[in-house]
CSV table of C-alpha atoms in Angstrom, one decimal:
chain,number,residue,atom,x,y,z
A,1,UNK,CA,65.7,73.3,143.9
A,2,UNK,CA,69.0,72.7,142.0
A,3,UNK,CA,70.7,69.4,142.4
A,4,UNK,CA,73.9,67.9,141.0
A,5,UNK,CA,73.4,64.2,140.3
A,6,UNK,CA,76.8,62.5,139.7
A,7,UNK,CA,77.4,59.4,137.5
A,8,UNK,CA,74.0,59.2,135.7
A,9,UNK,CA,75.9,57.8,132.7
A,10,UNK,CA,78.9,55.5,133.0
A,11,UNK,CA,82.1,56.5,131.2
A,12,UNK,CA,81.6,53.7,128.7
A,13,UNK,CA,78.1,55.0,127.9
A,14,UNK,CA,79.3,58.6,127.4
A,15,UNK,CA,82.1,57.3,125.1
A,16,UNK,CA,79.6,55.2,123.1
A,17,UNK,CA,77.1,58.1,122.8
A,18,UNK,CA,79.7,60.5,121.7
A,19,UNK,CA,81.0,58.1,119.0
A,20,UNK,CA,77.5,57.7,117.7
A,21,UNK,CA,76.9,61.4,117.7
A,22,UNK,CA,80.0,62.0,115.6
A,23,UNK,CA,78.5,59.8,112.9
A,24,UNK,CA,75.3,61.8,112.8
A,25,UNK,CA,74.3,63.6,109.6
A,26,UNK,CA,71.2,65.0,111.3
A,27,UNK,CA,72.5,68.1,113.0
A,28,UNK,CA,70.1,71.0,112.7
A,29,UNK,CA,69.8,74.6,113.9
A,30,UNK,CA,69.0,74.6,117.6
A,31,UNK,CA,66.3,77.2,117.1
A,32,UNK,CA,64.0,74.5,115.7
A,33,UNK,CA,63.0,73.4,119.2
A,34,UNK,CA,62.2,76.8,120.7
A,35,UNK,CA,59.6,79.5,120.5
A,36,UNK,CA,60.1,83.1,119.4
A,37,UNK,CA,61.7,84.2,122.6
A,38,UNK,CA,64.3,81.5,122.6
A,39,UNK,CA,65.0,81.8,118.9
A,40,UNK,CA,66.3,85.4,119.4
A,41,UNK,CA,69.0,84.3,121.8
A,42,UNK,CA,69.8,80.7,120.9
A,43,UNK,CA,72.8,79.8,118.7
A,44,UNK,CA,73.7,76.1,118.8
A,45,UNK,CA,73.3,72.8,117.0
A,46,UNK,CA,71.1,69.8,117.8
A,47,UNK,CA,70.6,66.3,116.6
A,48,UNK,CA,67.4,66.3,114.5
A,49,UNK,CA,64.5,65.7,116.9
A,50,UNK,CA,62.8,62.4,116.1
A,51,UNK,CA,65.6,61.0,114.0
A,52,UNK,CA,66.5,57.4,114.5
A,53,UNK,CA,69.8,58.3,116.2
A,54,UNK,CA,68.2,60.9,118.5
A,55,UNK,CA,65.5,58.3,119.6
A,56,UNK,CA,68.1,55.6,120.1
A,57,UNK,CA,70.4,57.8,122.3
A,58,UNK,CA,67.5,59.3,124.1
A,59,UNK,CA,66.4,56.0,125.3
A,60,UNK,CA,69.8,55.4,126.9
A,61,UNK,CA,69.7,58.7,128.7
A,62,UNK,CA,66.1,58.3,129.8
A,63,UNK,CA,66.6,54.8,131.1
A,64,UNK,CA,69.7,55.9,133.0
A,65,UNK,CA,67.9,58.8,134.7
A,66,UNK,CA,64.8,56.7,135.6
A,67,UNK,CA,67.2,54.0,137.2
A,68,UNK,CA,69.0,56.7,139.2
A,69,UNK,CA,67.6,56.8,142.8
A,70,UNK,CA,68.7,60.4,143.3
A,71,UNK,CA,67.0,61.6,140.2
A,72,UNK,CA,63.8,59.8,141.1
A,73,UNK,CA,63.8,61.1,144.7
A,74,UNK,CA,64.4,64.7,143.7
A,75,UNK,CA,62.3,65.0,140.6
A,76,UNK,CA,59.5,62.5,141.3
A,77,UNK,CA,58.9,62.0,137.6
A,78,UNK,CA,55.5,61.3,136.2
A,79,UNK,CA,56.3,61.8,132.5
A,80,UNK,CA,59.7,62.4,130.9
A,81,UNK,CA,60.1,64.1,127.5
A,82,UNK,CA,62.3,62.3,125.0
A,83,UNK,CA,65.8,63.8,125.5
A,84,UNK,CA,67.4,66.2,123.0
A,85,UNK,CA,71.1,66.4,122.2
A,86,UNK,CA,73.0,69.6,121.5
A,87,UNK,CA,76.5,71.0,120.8
A,88,UNK,CA,78.1,74.4,121.3
A,89,UNK,CA,81.4,75.6,119.8
A,90,UNK,CA,82.9,78.6,118.1
A,91,UNK,CA,81.2,81.2,120.3
A,92,UNK,CA,77.8,79.5,120.2
A,93,UNK,CA,75.6,80.2,123.2
A,94,UNK,CA,72.0,80.4,124.5
A,95,UNK,CA,71.1,83.7,126.1
A,96,UNK,CA,68.9,84.3,129.1
A,97,UNK,CA,65.6,82.6,128.7
A,98,UNK,CA,62.9,80.6,130.5
A,99,UNK,CA,61.8,77.2,129.3
A,100,UNK,CA,58.3,76.9,127.9
A,101,UNK,CA,55.7,75.6,130.3
A,102,UNK,CA,54.1,73.1,128.0
A,103,UNK,CA,56.2,70.9,125.7
A,104,UNK,CA,54.8,68.9,122.7
A,105,UNK,CA,55.5,65.2,122.5
A,106,UNK,CA,56.2,63.0,119.5
A,107,UNK,CA,53.8,60.3,118.3
A,108,UNK,CA,50.6,62.1,119.1
A,109,UNK,CA,51.1,61.8,122.9
A,110,UNK,CA,49.6,64.5,125.1
A,111,UNK,CA,51.7,67.6,125.8
A,112,UNK,CA,53.9,67.5,128.8
A,113,UNK,CA,54.1,70.2,131.6
A,114,UNK,CA,57.7,71.1,132.1
A,115,UNK,CA,58.3,71.2,135.8
A,116,UNK,CA,62.0,70.2,136.0
A,117,UNK,CA,64.8,70.8,133.4
A,118,UNK,CA,67.7,68.4,133.2
A,119,UNK,CA,71.1,68.7,131.5
A,120,UNK,CA,73.3,65.6,131.2
A,121,UNK,CA,76.8,66.7,130.4
A,122,UNK,CA,78.6,64.7,127.6
A,123,UNK,CA,81.9,66.7,127.6
A,124,UNK,CA,84.3,67.1,130.4
A,125,UNK,CA,85.1,70.6,131.7
A,126,UNK,CA,88.6,70.5,130.3
A,127,UNK,CA,87.3,69.8,126.8
A,128,UNK,CA,86.0,73.4,126.3
A,129,UNK,CA,86.2,76.9,127.7
A,130,UNK,CA,83.1,78.9,128.5
A,131,UNK,CA,79.8,77.0,128.1
A,132,UNK,CA,78.7,77.3,131.8
A,133,UNK,CA,75.1,76.7,132.5
A,134,UNK,CA,74.0,79.8,134.5
A,135,UNK,CA,70.8,79.5,136.5
A,136,UNK,CA,69.3,82.5,138.3
A,137,UNK,CA,67.0,81.9,141.2
A,138,UNK,CA,65.9,83.5,144.5
A,139,UNK,CA,69.3,82.5,146.1
A,140,UNK,CA,71.5,84.1,143.4
A,141,UNK,CA,73.3,83.2,140.2
A,142,UNK,CA,74.8,79.7,139.9
A,143,UNK,CA,77.3,78.5,137.3
A,144,UNK,CA,77.4,74.8,136.5
A,145,UNK,CA,80.0,72.9,134.5
A,146,UNK,CA,80.1,69.2,135.4
A,147,UNK,CA,82.0,66.1,134.4
A,148,UNK,CA,80.8,64.0,131.5
A,149,UNK,CA,78.0,61.7,132.7
A,150,UNK,CA,76.9,64.0,135.5
A,151,UNK,CA,73.5,65.8,135.5
A,152,UNK,CA,72.1,68.9,136.9
A,153,UNK,CA,68.3,69.3,137.6
A,154,UNK,CA,66.6,72.7,138.3
A,155,UNK,CA,63.1,74.2,138.1
A,156,UNK,CA,62.0,74.8,134.5
A,157,UNK,CA,60.7,78.2,135.5
A,158,UNK,CA,64.2,79.5,136.4
A,159,UNK,CA,65.8,82.1,134.2
A,160,UNK,CA,69.0,80.5,132.8
A,161,UNK,CA,71.5,80.6,129.9
A,162,UNK,CA,74.5,78.9,128.4
A,163,UNK,CA,77.6,81.1,128.1
A,164,UNK,CA,79.5,81.3,124.8
A,165,UNK,CA,81.9,78.4,124.2
A,166,UNK,CA,85.2,80.0,123.2
A,167,UNK,CA,87.3,76.8,122.8
A,168,UNK,CA,86.5,73.2,122.1
A,169,UNK,CA,83.0,71.9,122.1
A,170,UNK,CA,80.3,71.4,124.8
A,171,UNK,CA,78.1,68.5,124.1
A,172,UNK,CA,75.1,67.6,126.3
A,173,UNK,CA,71.7,66.0,126.5
A,174,UNK,CA,68.8,68.0,127.8
A,175,UNK,CA,65.2,67.2,128.7
A,176,UNK,CA,62.1,68.2,130.6
A,177,UNK,CA,60.1,66.2,133.2
A,178,UNK,CA,56.6,66.6,134.4
A,179,UNK,CA,56.7,65.8,138.1
A,180,UNK,CA,54.1,64.1,140.2
A,181,UNK,CA,54.5,67.2,142.5
A,182,UNK,CA,54.4,70.3,140.4
A,183,UNK,CA,55.4,72.8,143.2
A,184,UNK,CA,59.2,73.0,143.5
A,185,UNK,CA,59.1,73.9,147.3
A,186,UNK,CA,57.0,70.8,148.0
A,187,UNK,CA,59.3,68.6,145.9
A,188,UNK,CA,62.3,70.0,147.8
A,189,UNK,CA,60.6,69.3,151.1
A,190,UNK,CA,59.9,65.7,150.1
A,191,UNK,CA,63.4,65.2,148.8
A,192,UNK,CA,64.9,66.4,152.1
A,193,UNK,CA,62.6,64.2,154.1
A,194,UNK,CA,63.4,61.2,152.0
A,195,UNK,CA,67.1,61.8,152.2
A,196,UNK,CA,67.0,62.0,156.0
A,197,UNK,CA,64.8,58.9,156.2
A,198,UNK,CA,67.5,57.0,154.2
A,199,UNK,CA,70.2,58.2,156.6
A,200,UNK,CA,68.2,57.2,159.7
A,201,UNK,CA,67.4,53.8,158.2
A,202,UNK,CA,71.1,53.2,157.4
A,203,UNK,CA,72.2,54.2,160.9
A,204,UNK,CA,69.4,52.6,163.0
A,205,UNK,CA,67.6,50.1,160.8
A,206,UNK,CA,63.8,49.9,160.4
A,207,UNK,CA,62.9,51.3,163.8
A,208,UNK,CA,59.4,52.3,164.9
A,209,UNK,CA,60.4,56.0,164.5
A,210,UNK,CA,61.7,55.4,160.9
A,211,UNK,CA,58.5,53.6,160.0
A,212,UNK,CA,56.5,56.5,161.4
A,213,UNK,CA,58.4,59.2,159.5
A,214,UNK,CA,58.3,57.1,156.3
A,215,UNK,CA,54.5,57.1,156.8
A,216,UNK,CA,54.4,60.9,157.0
A,217,UNK,CA,56.5,61.1,153.8
A,218,UNK,CA,54.1,58.9,151.9
A,219,UNK,CA,51.0,60.7,153.3
A,220,UNK,CA,52.5,64.0,152.1
A,221,UNK,CA,53.2,62.5,148.7
A,222,UNK,CA,49.6,61.1,148.6
A,223,UNK,CA,48.3,64.6,149.4
A,224,UNK,CA,50.3,66.5,146.8
A,225,UNK,CA,50.9,64.0,144.0
A,226,UNK,CA,49.1,64.2,140.6
A,227,UNK,CA,49.0,61.0,138.6
């Protein structure tokens, strides 16, 4: 399931993050965070993973995502990997690839299973040309280029790429989440059910039917969740 989540970060937060990133001396080759497959097709720059600045800004992004009801409902996060920050310009790109299934964590924490990938855009579409996130799934090929502060979530097992940036600079944060429900189809079913429960509750209040359907949602979650 792909989902656009608007307004994860407020404009003031985006501006503050970008200002801090412009001060950073810790930009490194983006190939430092990928395996051999990704290294052959990845050409971009990243804030150095684990640097004080990366940790500081990552906490802002992580907290904003975890406080976002749409992110929580669609992803059902169990563990979230510390966010990375990258930049593309001057033809930089990331060719077709699949994200690794298991991601190491800093600080001796247990590795994380990557179920859901998230990109939080930190540049507006008019700031650059090219740079679309292209995700290929069973329903076709989808190009994504969102306003600064908005996020896109999609299954980590999807084949995807970032097209070359031919003007300006594309800046973003990206991360992986281990979901309580690892199967994408089951997560999508739960998200649709939760969305419709919220609509029914808004229209009719806490009726007996709404309570009953809510019970089915939680029983399915109880059946499928891993904690």
